[in-house]
Structure formats: structure tokens, C-alpha cells
CSV table of C-alpha atoms and ligand atoms in Angstrom, one decimal:
chain,number,residue,atom,x,y,z
A,11,MET,CA,0.0,0.0,0.0
A,12,ARG,CA,1.2,3.5,-0.9
A,13,HIS,CA,1.5,6.2,1.8
A,14,ILE,CA,0.7,9.4,0.0
A,15,VAL,CA,1.1,13.2,0.4
A,16,LEU,CA,-1.6,14.9,-1.8
A,17,LEU,CA,-0.6,18.4,-2.9
A,18,GLY,CA,-3.7,20.2,-4.2
A,19,SER,CA,-6.3,18.0,-2.6
A,20,THR,CA,-9.2,20.4,-3.1
A,21,GLY,CA,-8.8,20.7,-6.8
A,22,SER,CA,-10.1,18.6,-9.7
A,23,ILE,CA,-7.2,16.1,-9.6
A,24,GLY,CA,-7.0,16.2,-5.8
A,25,THR,CA,-10.7,15.4,-5.3
A,26,GLN,CA,-10.6,12.6,-8.0
A,27,THR,CA,-7.5,11.1,-6.3
A,28,LEU,CA,-9.5,10.9,-3.0
A,29,ASP,CA,-12.4,9.4,-4.9
A,30,VAL,CA,-10.1,6.6,-6.2
A,31,LEU,CA,-9.1,5.9,-2.6
A,32,ARG,CA,-12.8,5.8,-1.6
A,33,HIS,CA,-13.4,3.1,-4.2
A,34,GLN,CA,-10.0,1.4,-3.8
A,35,PRO,CA,-9.1,1.9,-0.1
A,36,GLY,CA,-6.5,-0.7,-0.3
A,37,CYS,CA,-4.3,1.1,-2.8
A,38,ALA,CA,-3.1,4.0,-0.6
A,39,CYS,CA,-3.5,5.8,2.7
A,40,VAL,CA,-3.2,9.6,3.1
A,41,GLU,CA,-0.3,10.9,5.3
A,42,ALA,CA,-0.8,14.6,4.4
A,43,LEU,CA,-3.1,16.9,2.4
A,44,ALA,CA,-2.1,20.3,1.1
A,45,ALA,CA,-4.0,23.1,-0.6
A,46,GLY,CA,-4.0,26.9,-1.1
A,47,GLY,CA,-6.7,27.7,1.4
A,48,HIS,CA,-9.5,28.8,-0.8
A,49,ARG,CA,-11.8,25.8,-0.1
A,50,LEU,CA,-11.6,25.3,3.7
A,51,ASP,CA,-14.9,23.5,4.1
A,52,LEU,CA,-13.8,20.9,1.6
A,53,LEU,CA,-10.3,20.6,3.2
A,54,GLU,CA,-11.9,20.2,6.6
A,55,GLN,CA,-14.2,17.5,5.3
A,56,GLN,CA,-11.3,15.7,3.5
A,57,THR,CA,-9.3,15.8,6.7
A,58,ARG,CA,-12.2,14.2,8.7
A,59,GLU,CA,-12.7,11.5,6.1
A,60,PHE,CA,-9.1,10.5,5.4
A,61,HIS,CA,-7.3,11.3,8.7
A,62,PRO,CA,-3.9,12.6,7.5
A,63,GLN,CA,-1.4,13.3,10.2
A,64,LEU,CA,-0.6,16.7,8.7
A,65,VAL,CA,-2.4,19.3,6.6
A,66,ALA,CA,-0.6,22.1,4.8
A,67,VAL,CA,-2.5,25.3,3.9
A,68,TYR,CA,-0.5,27.8,1.9
A,69,GLU,CA,-2.4,30.9,3.1
A,70,GLU,CA,-1.5,31.6,6.7
A,71,THR,CA,-4.9,33.0,7.9
A,72,ALA,CA,-6.7,30.0,6.3
A,73,ALA,CA,-4.3,27.6,8.1
A,74,ARG,CA,-5.1,29.3,11.4
A,75,ASP,CA,-8.8,29.0,10.7
A,76,LEU,CA,-8.5,25.4,9.8
A,77,SER,CA,-6.5,24.5,12.9
A,78,ILE,CA,-9.3,26.0,15.0
A,79,ARG,CA,-11.9,24.0,13.1
A,80,LEU,CA,-9.9,20.8,13.6
A,81,LYS,CA,-9.2,21.3,17.3
A,82,ASP,CA,-11.0,18.0,18.2
A,83,MET,CA,-8.7,16.0,15.9
A,84,ASP,CA,-5.1,14.7,16.2
A,85,VAL,CA,-3.7,16.5,13.2
A,86,ARG,CA,-1.0,19.1,12.7
A,87,VAL,CA,-1.8,22.2,10.5
A,88,VAL,CA,1.1,24.0,8.9
A,89,SER,CA,1.3,26.9,6.5
A,90,GLY,CA,3.3,28.6,3.7
A,91,MET,CA,5.9,27.1,1.5
A,92,GLU,CA,7.6,25.8,4.6
A,93,GLY,CA,4.5,23.9,5.4
A,94,LEU,CA,4.3,22.3,1.9
A,95,LEU,CA,8.0,21.3,2.1
A,96,GLY,CA,7.3,19.8,5.5
A,97,ALA,CA,4.4,17.8,4.2
A,98,VAL,CA,6.5,16.2,1.3
A,99,ALA,CA,9.3,15.5,3.8
A,100,LEU,CA,7.1,13.3,6.1
A,101,GLU,CA,9.1,10.1,6.9
A,102,SER,CA,6.0,7.9,6.7
A,103,ALA,CA,5.2,8.9,3.1
A,104,ASP,CA,6.6,7.1,0.1
A,105,MET,CA,4.7,8.9,-2.7
A,106,VAL,CA,3.8,12.6,-3.5
A,107,VAL,CA,0.9,13.3,-5.8
A,108,THR,CA,1.6,16.7,-7.3
A,109,ALA,CA,-1.9,18.0,-8.1
A,110,MET,CA,-1.5,21.7,-7.4
A,111,VAL,CA,-1.8,24.1,-10.3
A,112,GLY,CA,1.0,26.2,-11.6
A,113,MET,CA,4.7,26.9,-11.0
A,114,ILE,CA,4.1,26.8,-7.2
A,115,GLY,CA,4.6,23.1,-7.5
A,116,LEU,CA,8.2,23.4,-8.4
A,117,GLU,CA,9.9,23.6,-4.9
A,118,PRO,CA,7.7,20.9,-3.3
A,119,THR,CA,8.5,18.6,-6.3
A,120,VAL,CA,12.2,19.2,-5.9
A,121,GLU,CA,12.0,18.6,-2.2
A,122,ALA,CA,10.0,15.3,-2.8
A,123,ILE,CA,12.8,14.1,-5.1
A,124,ARG,CA,15.4,15.0,-2.6
A,125,ARG,CA,13.5,13.0,0.0
A,126,HIS,CA,13.3,10.0,-2.4
A,127,LYS,CA,9.5,9.9,-2.7
A,128,THR,CA,8.0,8.4,-5.8
A,129,ILE,CA,6.2,11.2,-7.7
A,130,ALA,CA,2.8,10.9,-9.2
A,131,LEU,CA,3.0,13.9,-11.4
A,132,ALA,CA,-0.1,15.9,-12.4
A,133,ASN,CA,1.4,19.4,-12.1
A,134,LYS,CA,2.8,19.6,-15.6
A,135,GLU,CA,3.9,23.3,-15.2
A,136,THR,CA,6.7,22.1,-13.0
A,137,LEU,CA,8.2,19.8,-15.6
A,138,VAL,CA,7.6,22.3,-18.4
A,139,CYS,CA,9.6,25.0,-16.5
A,140,ALA,CA,12.4,22.9,-15.1
A,141,GLY,CA,12.3,19.6,-17.0
A,142,ALA,CA,16.1,19.2,-17.4
A,143,LEU,CA,16.7,19.9,-13.7
A,144,ILE,CA,13.9,17.7,-12.4
A,145,MET,CA,14.7,14.7,-14.6
A,146,GLN,CA,18.4,14.9,-13.8
A,147,MET,CA,17.6,15.0,-10.1
A,148,ALA,CA,15.2,12.1,-10.4
A,149,ARG,CA,17.8,10.1,-12.2
A,150,GLU,CA,20.5,10.9,-9.7
A,151,GLU,CA,18.3,10.2,-6.7
A,152,GLY,CA,16.8,7.0,-8.3
A,153,VAL,CA,13.3,8.5,-8.0
A,154,GLN,CA,10.5,7.3,-10.3
A,155,ILE,CA,8.2,9.8,-11.9
A,156,LEU,CA,4.8,8.3,-12.7
A,157,PRO,CA,2.7,10.5,-15.1
A,158,VAL,CA,-0.9,11.3,-14.1
A,159,ASP,CA,-1.7,13.5,-17.1
A,160,SER,CA,-3.9,11.1,-19.2
A,161,GLU,CA,-1.8,11.4,-22.4
A,162,HIS,CA,1.5,10.8,-20.6
A,163,SER,CA,0.0,7.9,-18.6
A,164,ALA,CA,-1.1,6.5,-21.9
A,165,ILE,CA,2.4,6.9,-23.5
A,166,PHE,CA,4.0,5.4,-20.3
A,167,GLN,CA,1.7,2.4,-20.6
A,168,CYS,CA,2.4,2.0,-24.3
A,169,LEU,CA,6.1,2.1,-23.8
A,170,ASP,CA,5.9,-0.4,-21.0
A,171,GLY,CA,9.5,0.1,-20.0
A,172,ARG,CA,11.0,0.4,-23.6
A,173,GLY,CA,13.5,3.2,-24.1
A,174,PRO,CA,13.6,6.2,-26.4
A,175,GLU,CA,15.7,4.3,-29.0
A,176,THR,CA,12.6,2.2,-29.8
A,177,VAL,CA,10.4,5.2,-30.6
A,178,ARG,CA,9.8,6.7,-34.0
A,179,ARG,CA,7.0,9.1,-32.9
A,180,ILE,CA,4.8,9.9,-30.0
A,181,LEU,CA,1.2,10.5,-31.2
A,182,LEU,CA,-0.1,12.9,-28.6
A,183,THR,CA,-3.9,13.1,-28.8
A,184,ALA,CA,-5.9,16.2,-28.1
A,185,SER,CA,-9.7,16.7,-28.0
A,186,GLY,CA,-9.3,20.0,-29.8
A,187,GLY,CA,-11.3,21.8,-27.0
A,188,PRO,CA,-14.5,23.7,-27.4
A,189,PHE,CA,-13.3,25.8,-30.3
A,190,ARG,CA,-12.1,23.1,-32.7
A,191,GLY,CA,-12.7,24.2,-36.3
A,192,TRP,CA,-13.0,27.9,-35.3
A,193,THR,CA,-11.2,30.7,-37.2
A,194,TRP,CA,-8.9,33.2,-35.6
A,195,GLU,CA,-11.5,35.9,-36.2
A,196,GLN,CA,-14.1,33.8,-34.2
A,197,LEU,CA,-11.7,33.2,-31.4
A,198,LYS,CA,-11.2,37.0,-30.8
A,199,ASP,CA,-14.7,37.3,-29.2
A,200,VAL,CA,-14.5,34.3,-26.9
A,201,ARG,CA,-15.5,35.1,-23.3
A,202,PRO,CA,-14.3,33.3,-20.2
A,203,GLU,CA,-17.6,31.5,-19.6
A,204,GLN,CA,-17.5,30.0,-23.1
A,205,ALA,CA,-13.9,28.9,-22.7
A,206,LEU,CA,-14.6,27.3,-19.3
A,207,LYS,CA,-16.9,24.7,-20.9
A,208,HIS,CA,-14.9,21.7,-22.1
A,209,PRO,CA,-16.7,19.1,-24.2
A,210,ASN,CA,-15.1,15.9,-22.7
A,211,TRP,CA,-13.2,16.6,-19.5
A,212,SER,CA,-14.1,18.2,-16.2
A,213,MET,CA,-11.0,20.1,-14.9
A,214,GLY,CA,-9.8,23.1,-12.9
A,215,ALA,CA,-10.3,26.6,-14.4
A,216,LYS,CA,-6.6,27.1,-15.5
A,217,ILE,CA,-6.3,23.8,-17.5
A,218,THR,CA,-9.8,24.3,-19.0
A,219,ILE,CA,-8.6,27.6,-20.5
A,220,ASP,CA,-5.3,25.9,-21.5
A,221,SER,CA,-7.4,23.3,-23.3
A,222,ALA,CA,-9.4,25.9,-25.1
A,223,THR,CA,-6.3,27.7,-26.4
A,224,MET,CA,-4.5,24.3,-26.9
A,225,MET,CA,-1.7,25.8,-24.7
A,226,ASN,CA,-2.3,22.6,-22.7
A,227,LYS,CA,-1.2,20.5,-25.7
A,228,GLY,CA,1.9,22.7,-26.0
A,229,LEU,CA,2.6,22.2,-22.3
A,230,GLU,CA,2.1,18.5,-22.8
A,231,MET,CA,4.5,18.4,-25.8
A,232,ILE,CA,7.2,19.8,-23.5
A,233,GLU,CA,6.2,17.4,-20.7
A,234,ALA,CA,6.5,14.5,-23.1
A,235,LYS,CA,9.9,15.5,-24.2
A,236,TRP,CA,11.2,15.4,-20.6
A,237,LEU,CA,9.3,12.3,-19.5
A,238,PHE,CA,10.2,10.2,-22.5
A,239,ASP,CA,13.4,11.7,-23.7
A,240,VAL,CA,12.3,12.3,-27.3
A,241,ARG,CA,13.2,15.1,-29.7
A,242,PRO,CA,10.6,17.9,-30.5
A,243,GLU,CA,10.1,16.6,-34.1
A,244,GLN,CA,9.2,13.2,-32.8
A,245,ILE,CA,6.0,14.5,-31.1
A,246,GLN,CA,3.0,14.7,-33.4
A,247,VAL,CA,-0.2,16.2,-32.0
A,248,VAL,CA,-3.3,14.3,-33.3
A,249,VAL,CA,-6.8,15.9,-32.8
A,250,HIS,CA,-9.1,13.1,-31.6
A,251,PRO,CA,-12.4,14.7,-30.5
A,252,GLN,CA,-13.8,11.6,-28.8
A,253,SER,CA,-10.9,11.5,-26.2
A,254,ILE,CA,-11.0,7.7,-26.2
A,255,VAL,CA,-7.4,7.1,-27.5
A,256,HIS,CA,-5.4,8.8,-24.8
A,257,SER,CA,-2.2,8.8,-26.9
A,258,ALA,CA,-0.1,6.3,-28.9
A,259,VAL,CA,3.5,5.4,-29.6
A,260,GLU,CA,4.8,4.6,-33.0
A,261,PHE,CA,7.8,2.3,-32.7
A,262,THR,CA,10.8,2.3,-35.1
A,263,ASN,CA,9.5,-0.8,-36.9
A,264,GLY,CA,6.1,0.9,-37.6
A,265,SER,CA,4.1,-0.9,-34.9
A,266,VAL,CA,1.8,1.5,-33.2
A,267,ILE,CA,0.5,0.9,-29.7
A,268,ALA,CA,-2.3,3.1,-28.4
A,269,GLN,CA,-3.9,3.2,-24.9
A,270,MET,CA,-7.7,3.6,-24.7
A,271,GLY,CA,-10.3,4.2,-22.0
A,272,VAL,CA,-13.2,6.4,-21.0
A,273,PRO,CA,-12.2,10.1,-20.6
A,274,ASP,CA,-12.1,10.0,-16.7
A,275,MET,CA,-9.0,11.2,-14.9
A,276,ARG,CA,-9.6,8.7,-12.1
A,277,LEU,CA,-8.2,6.1,-14.5
A,278,PRO,CA,-4.7,7.5,-15.0
A,279,ILE,CA,-4.7,8.5,-11.3
A,280,GLN,CA,-5.4,5.0,-10.2
A,281,GLU,CA,-2.8,3.7,-12.7
A,282,ALA,CA,-0.1,5.9,-11.0
A,283,LEU,CA,-1.2,5.0,-7.5
A,284,GLU,CA,-1.3,1.2,-8.1
A,285,TYR,CA,1.6,0.9,-10.6
A,286,PRO,CA,2.8,-1.7,-11.5
A,287,LYS,CA,-0.3,-3.5,-10.3
A,288,ARG,CA,-3.7,-3.2,-11.9
A,289,GLY,CA,-6.5,-3.1,-9.4
A,290,ALA,CA,-10.3,-3.2,-9.7
A,291,LEU,CA,-12.5,-1.1,-11.9
A,292,THR,CA,-13.3,2.4,-10.6
A,293,VAL,CA,-14.5,4.1,-13.7
A,294,GLU,CA,-17.2,3.2,-16.1
A,295,PRO,CA,-16.0,0.5,-18.6
A,296,LEU,CA,-15.3,1.5,-22.2
A,297,ASP,CA,-18.1,0.7,-24.6
A,298,LEU,CA,-16.4,0.9,-28.0
A,299,PHE,CA,-19.6,0.3,-29.9
A,300,ALA,CA,-21.2,3.4,-28.2
A,301,LYS,CA,-18.2,5.6,-28.9
A,302,SER,CA,-17.8,4.6,-32.5
A,303,PRO,CA,-16.6,6.1,-34.9
A,304,LEU,CA,-13.2,7.3,-33.6
A,305,THR,CA,-11.8,10.1,-35.7
A,306,PHE,CA,-8.4,11.7,-36.1
A,307,GLU,CA,-7.4,15.1,-37.6
A,308,LYS,CA,-4.4,17.3,-38.0
A,309,PRO,CA,-4.4,20.4,-35.6
A,310,ASP,CA,-4.8,23.8,-37.2
A,311,GLU,CA,-1.6,25.4,-36.1
A,312,ASP,CA,-2.4,28.7,-37.9
A,313,VAL,CA,-5.3,29.2,-35.5
A,314,PHE,CA,-4.0,27.3,-32.5
A,315,ARG,CA,-0.5,28.9,-32.6
A,316,SER,CA,0.1,27.5,-29.1
A,317,ILE,CA,1.4,24.3,-30.6
A,318,ARG,CA,3.9,26.1,-32.8
A,319,LEU,CA,5.0,28.3,-30.0
A,320,ALA,CA,5.6,25.4,-27.7
A,321,ARG,CA,7.6,23.6,-30.4
A,322,GLU,CA,9.7,26.7,-30.8
A,323,ALA,CA,10.3,27.0,-27.1
A,324,LEU,CA,11.2,23.3,-27.0
A,325,ILE,CA,13.7,23.6,-29.8
A,326,ARG,CA,15.3,26.8,-28.4
A,327,GLY,CA,15.6,24.9,-25.0
A,328,GLY,CA,17.1,26.4,-21.8
A,329,LEU,CA,14.6,28.6,-20.1
A,330,TYR,CA,12.4,29.2,-23.1
A,331,PRO,CA,9.8,26.6,-22.0
A,332,ALA,CA,9.8,28.3,-18.5
A,333,VAL,CA,9.1,31.6,-20.3
A,334,PHE,CA,6.3,29.9,-22.4
A,335,ASN,CA,4.7,28.6,-19.2
A,336,ALA,CA,5.0,31.6,-17.0
A,337,ALA,CA,3.7,34.0,-19.7
A,338,ASN,CA,0.8,31.6,-20.2
A,339,GLU,CA,0.0,31.4,-16.5
A,340,LYS,CA,-0.1,35.2,-16.2
A,341,ALA,CA,-2.1,35.6,-19.4
A,342,VAL,CA,-4.7,33.0,-18.4
A,343,ALA,CA,-5.2,34.8,-15.0
A,344,ALA,CA,-5.6,38.1,-16.8
A,345,PHE,CA,-8.2,36.5,-19.2
A,346,LEU,CA,-10.2,35.0,-16.4
A,347,ALA,CA,-10.1,38.4,-14.6
A,348,GLY,CA,-11.6,39.9,-17.7
A,349,SER,CA,-8.7,42.3,-18.4
A,350,ILE,CA,-7.5,40.7,-21.7
A,351,GLY,CA,-9.2,39.0,-24.6
A,352,PHE,CA,-8.9,35.3,-25.6
A,353,THR,CA,-6.5,35.8,-28.5
A,354,ASP,CA,-4.4,38.1,-26.4
A,355,ILE,CA,-3.2,35.0,-24.5
A,356,PHE,CA,-1.4,33.9,-27.7
A,357,HIS,CA,0.0,37.4,-28.3
A,358,ARG,CA,1.3,37.6,-24.7
A,359,VAL,CA,3.1,34.2,-24.9
A,360,GLU,CA,4.6,35.0,-28.3
A,361,ALA,CA,5.7,38.5,-27.1
A,362,ALA,CA,7.3,37.0,-24.0
A,363,LEU,CA,9.3,34.5,-26.0
A,364,GLU,CA,10.4,37.2,-28.4
A,365,ARG,CA,11.5,39.5,-25.6
A,366,TYR,CA,13.4,36.9,-23.7
A,367,ASP,CA,17.1,37.4,-23.9
A,368,ALA,CA,18.6,33.9,-24.2
A,369,VAL,CA,22.1,35.2,-24.6
A,370,ALA,CA,22.1,36.3,-20.9
A,371,HIS,CA,20.6,32.9,-20.0
A,372,PRO,CA,22.4,29.9,-21.4
A,373,GLN,CA,21.0,26.4,-21.8
A,374,THR,CA,21.9,25.3,-18.3
A,375,TYR,CA,20.0,26.8,-15.4
A,376,THR,CA,19.3,26.6,-11.7
A,377,LEU,CA,16.0,26.3,-9.8
A,378,GLU,CA,16.5,30.0,-8.8
A,379,ASP,CA,16.7,31.0,-12.5
A,380,VAL,CA,13.3,29.3,-13.1
A,381,LEU,CA,11.7,30.9,-10.1
A,382,GLU,CA,13.0,34.3,-11.2
A,383,ILE,CA,11.3,33.9,-14.6
A,384,GLY,CA,8.0,33.3,-12.7
A,385,ARG,CA,8.5,36.5,-10.7
A,386,SER,CA,9.7,38.7,-13.6
A,387,LEU,CA,7.0,38.1,-16.2
B,426,NDP,P1,-7.6,23.0,-9.7
B,426,NDP,O1,-7.5,24.4,-10.0
B,426,NDP,O2,-8.8,22.3,-9.8
B,426,NDP,O3,-6.9,22.7,-8.3
B,426,NDP,C1,-5.7,23.3,-7.9
B,426,NDP,C2,-5.3,22.8,-6.5
B,426,NDP,O4,-4.0,23.4,-6.2
B,426,NDP,C3,-6.3,23.2,-5.4
B,426,NDP,O5,-6.3,22.2,-4.5
B,426,NDP,C4,-5.6,24.4,-4.9
B,426,NDP,O6,-6.0,24.7,-3.6
B,426,NDP,C5,-4.2,24.1,-4.9
B,426,NDP,N1,-3.3,25.2,-4.8
B,426,NDP,C6,-3.4,26.4,-5.5
B,426,NDP,N2,-2.4,27.2,-5.1
B,426,NDP,C7,-1.8,26.6,-4.1
B,426,NDP,C8,-0.7,27.0,-3.2
B,426,NDP,N3,-0.1,28.2,-3.3
B,426,NDP,N4,-0.3,26.1,-2.3
B,426,NDP,C9,-0.9,24.9,-2.2
B,426,NDP,N5,-1.9,24.5,-3.0
B,426,NDP,C10,-2.3,25.3,-3.9
B,426,NDP,O7,-6.5,22.3,-10.7
B,426,NDP,P2,-6.5,20.9,-11.4
B,426,NDP,O8,-6.8,19.8,-10.4
B,426,NDP,O9,-7.4,21.0,-12.6
B,426,NDP,O10,-5.0,20.8,-12.0
B,426,NDP,C11,-3.9,20.5,-11.1
B,426,NDP,C12,-2.7,20.2,-12.0
B,426,NDP,O11,-2.9,19.0,-12.7
B,426,NDP,C13,-2.4,21.3,-13.0
B,426,NDP,O12,-1.0,21.4,-13.1
B,426,NDP,C14,-3.0,20.7,-14.3
B,426,NDP,O13,-2.4,21.2,-15.4
B,426,NDP,C15,-2.8,19.2,-14.1
B,426,NDP,N6,-3.7,18.4,-14.8
B,426,NDP,C16,-5.1,18.5,-14.5
B,426,NDP,C17,-6.0,17.7,-15.2
B,426,NDP,C18,-7.4,17.7,-14.9
B,426,NDP,O14,-8.2,16.9,-15.4
B,426,NDP,N7,-7.9,18.6,-14.0
B,426,NDP,C19,-5.5,16.7,-16.2
B,426,NDP,C20,-4.1,16.6,-16.4
B,426,NDP,C21,-3.3,17.4,-15.7
B,426,NDP,P3,-7.3,25.7,-3.3
B,426,NDP,O15,-8.5,24.9,-3.5
B,426,NDP,O16,-7.1,26.1,-1.9
B,426,NDP,O17,-7.2,26.9,-4.2
B,427,MG,MG1,-3.7,15.9,-20.5
């Protein structure tokens, strides 16, 4: 049985992780929960149900409030980045599920690797920003990173331990989001409430916007490069509106292996928690007859420039992916706040990549360099 620390327990991935444990209580027990502090009622309820020994709340006042609410329980409540780092360092834990949103996940993930915890990685922004650093650390410390993102979980399952020398191409599937087939002109008028409606997946606000812009697919291309050690030109995005094929690997001999399932994040979450075992069914089984036909299209990279921008950032290397990610995080927040338009998200990311002075920042970088990019954009 796994002993997990769940970072981002109140979010979409966090709540679905706990739901997997509700159905499969034998696969893991919860040592610590962590969240930002915006959904205290839920965090309190999760604490009462799963009995962690520690809860980390980033916001200090929310942490104080929670510790008063939980006075009757034997649980420690901590706050700030220090609190998050303390949670991942717990001796009794052997796995950290990184389900918080954004670059805030970087330091706790680094700490988890230092402490030799297996990582169940949902927080893609961390790997996008500091892939070289994280993967090198994980190799040096002998730490396994198990992908939770459905596409990367699929690729991981297709590879089944085979190395990058066996791979010709990664076929990274994408639903295409709510605006598949739209023109650039049409995208200009998209409002937040339209972009927050995803046709297949139910997710947190940031990743739902990322799916609508297809920045999410760009982030996932970069994530795939680091997880599977492939070159940018080996990653082909395939639009597959039904979201049944979660991705595929084309091997050097032309054999293609795809992974399929219903579009339900509890499946890849369970896969990571139970790996290498396969436990009982939690999600609805896949009925291929009901989902037929399955279709595949090329992405429209003239409209969804995000894919092209991500590829460019990946080819340029160094801190370009961190700039791509940080500019996108800021732009999505501005769009959700109503201060910029939908297509401005693309403009902002493009402008940040153009402005970035790579000469001053060579290919190799430190954790502090990445954090500085987050602060400076
Ligand atoms: P949500 O917005 O639903 O949840 C984010 C979680 O992070 C919440 O628990 C939130 O706490 C917590 N959080 C935010 N800021 C902090 C902070 N400063 N310190 C500690 N915790 C914090 O996001 P999702 O669950 O949708 O996504 C999480 C990650 O997983 C993202 O990186 C996303 O890209 C990735 N992912 C998500 C998928 C999905 O289906 N949702 C699919 C694949 C990947 P609070 O409630 O207090 O704000
Ligand atoms: Mg995904």
C-alpha cells in the first residue's frame, strides 16, 4: 500500500484522487493533504474523512482558521511554502501526488525528489519549466516519476519500459477543445464563460482555459519531451475529438500501440497509485460500440498557434519553456479576470518568447533561474 502526500487535494485532480481511494481503499492511505486555502470547508471534510497526520495550507490565515476547526482531531496544521515542504518530507510517506496548479509546484516537487519519494506527477507546469533539472535530479536520486496526465500515462503504458531508442514518434492526442474548427476571427470574441466549458473533460479553471487555447497541448509536448526523452520533431499532435485514445507510440518498426479508456481522470490517477499492479475497476468500462466512430485530424496550427510556440520553445531549449509557461500562466489569470481577450493569450506568450534574452541565460539553469522567470514576467 502506498502512503501518499496529496498536494492540491481540493482541486479537480485532488478530489478525484481521493475518490479513487474511496473506491479502492487498499491502494493508498493519506499521510498529508495540502491546498492553497480557498476551499476550507472541503479541506476540513477531507481531513475528517481521510485522517492525515498533517495538513498544509499555503495561506496563513486560512491555516489558522483550519486548525481551530480541527481542534478535536489529532492533526497538525502548517502553512506557507515551509508547510508544503514539511508535508512532502514526512518520513512515513513514500509517494507525493503533485496536483497543485502552476509553478508553485516546483519547490515541493524538488523537495520530494530529494527525499526519495515516488512522484505521481499531475502538475505539468513544474516539468515544463524545469524539465532538465527535475529529470536529472530524479535520475541521480533514483526516484521514479509516474505521469498522471492522461496522455502521458497512456504513453508510459504503451512504452511499458521500452527506451527512447525504440520510438519513432509519439502520437499525442488532443480533444481540440470547445473551439475546434473555429477561425482566428471567431476566437477573438471568446469570453471566459465559453472557454470554461470543455466538451469531454471536467477540470480546474486554468487547465480548462489551456485546453481551449490548446496551450495545454503545447505544455504536454514539452512534458512528453522530458518524461520520454524524445526530440521535439518526434512529437505529433493528433486531434481526436472523442478522447478515447489517450495517446499512442509509433515504434521504429512501424508498430503503433495506443492506450484507450473512457475520458475520466480517475483512470490515470489509479494507474499511477497502483503501478505496477492493476486493481479493480473504478470508472465506467469503455463501450467501443457506443463511442464509434473514432476520428483523427491534424491540428490547425495557424489558428492554435500555441502548438507552434511550444515547439519553438522546446527547440530553443534552456529557459524558453519556462518563459512559455510563465507567460501563459499570467495571461490565463488576466483573461479569467476579464482584463484581456482570448487571442491576447497567444499574443502575450509570443511576445514574452520574443522579448526573452537567451544570450544572458544559457542552456543550463538553476532552480532559482526558473523561479526568477516566474517572478519577472
Ligand atoms: P484545480 O484548480 O482544480 O486545483 C488546484 C489545486 O491546487 C487546489 O487544491 C488548490 O487549492 C491548490 N493550490 C493552488 N495554489 C496553491 C498553493 N499556493 N499552495 C498549495 N496548493 C495550492 O487544478 P486541477 O486539479 O485541474 O489541476 C492541477 C494540476 O494538474 C495542473 O497542473 C493541471 O495542469 C494538471 N492536470 C489536470 C488535469 C485535470 O483533469 N484537471 C488533467 C491533467 C493534468 P485551493 O482549493 O485552496 O485553491
Ligand atoms: Mg492531458
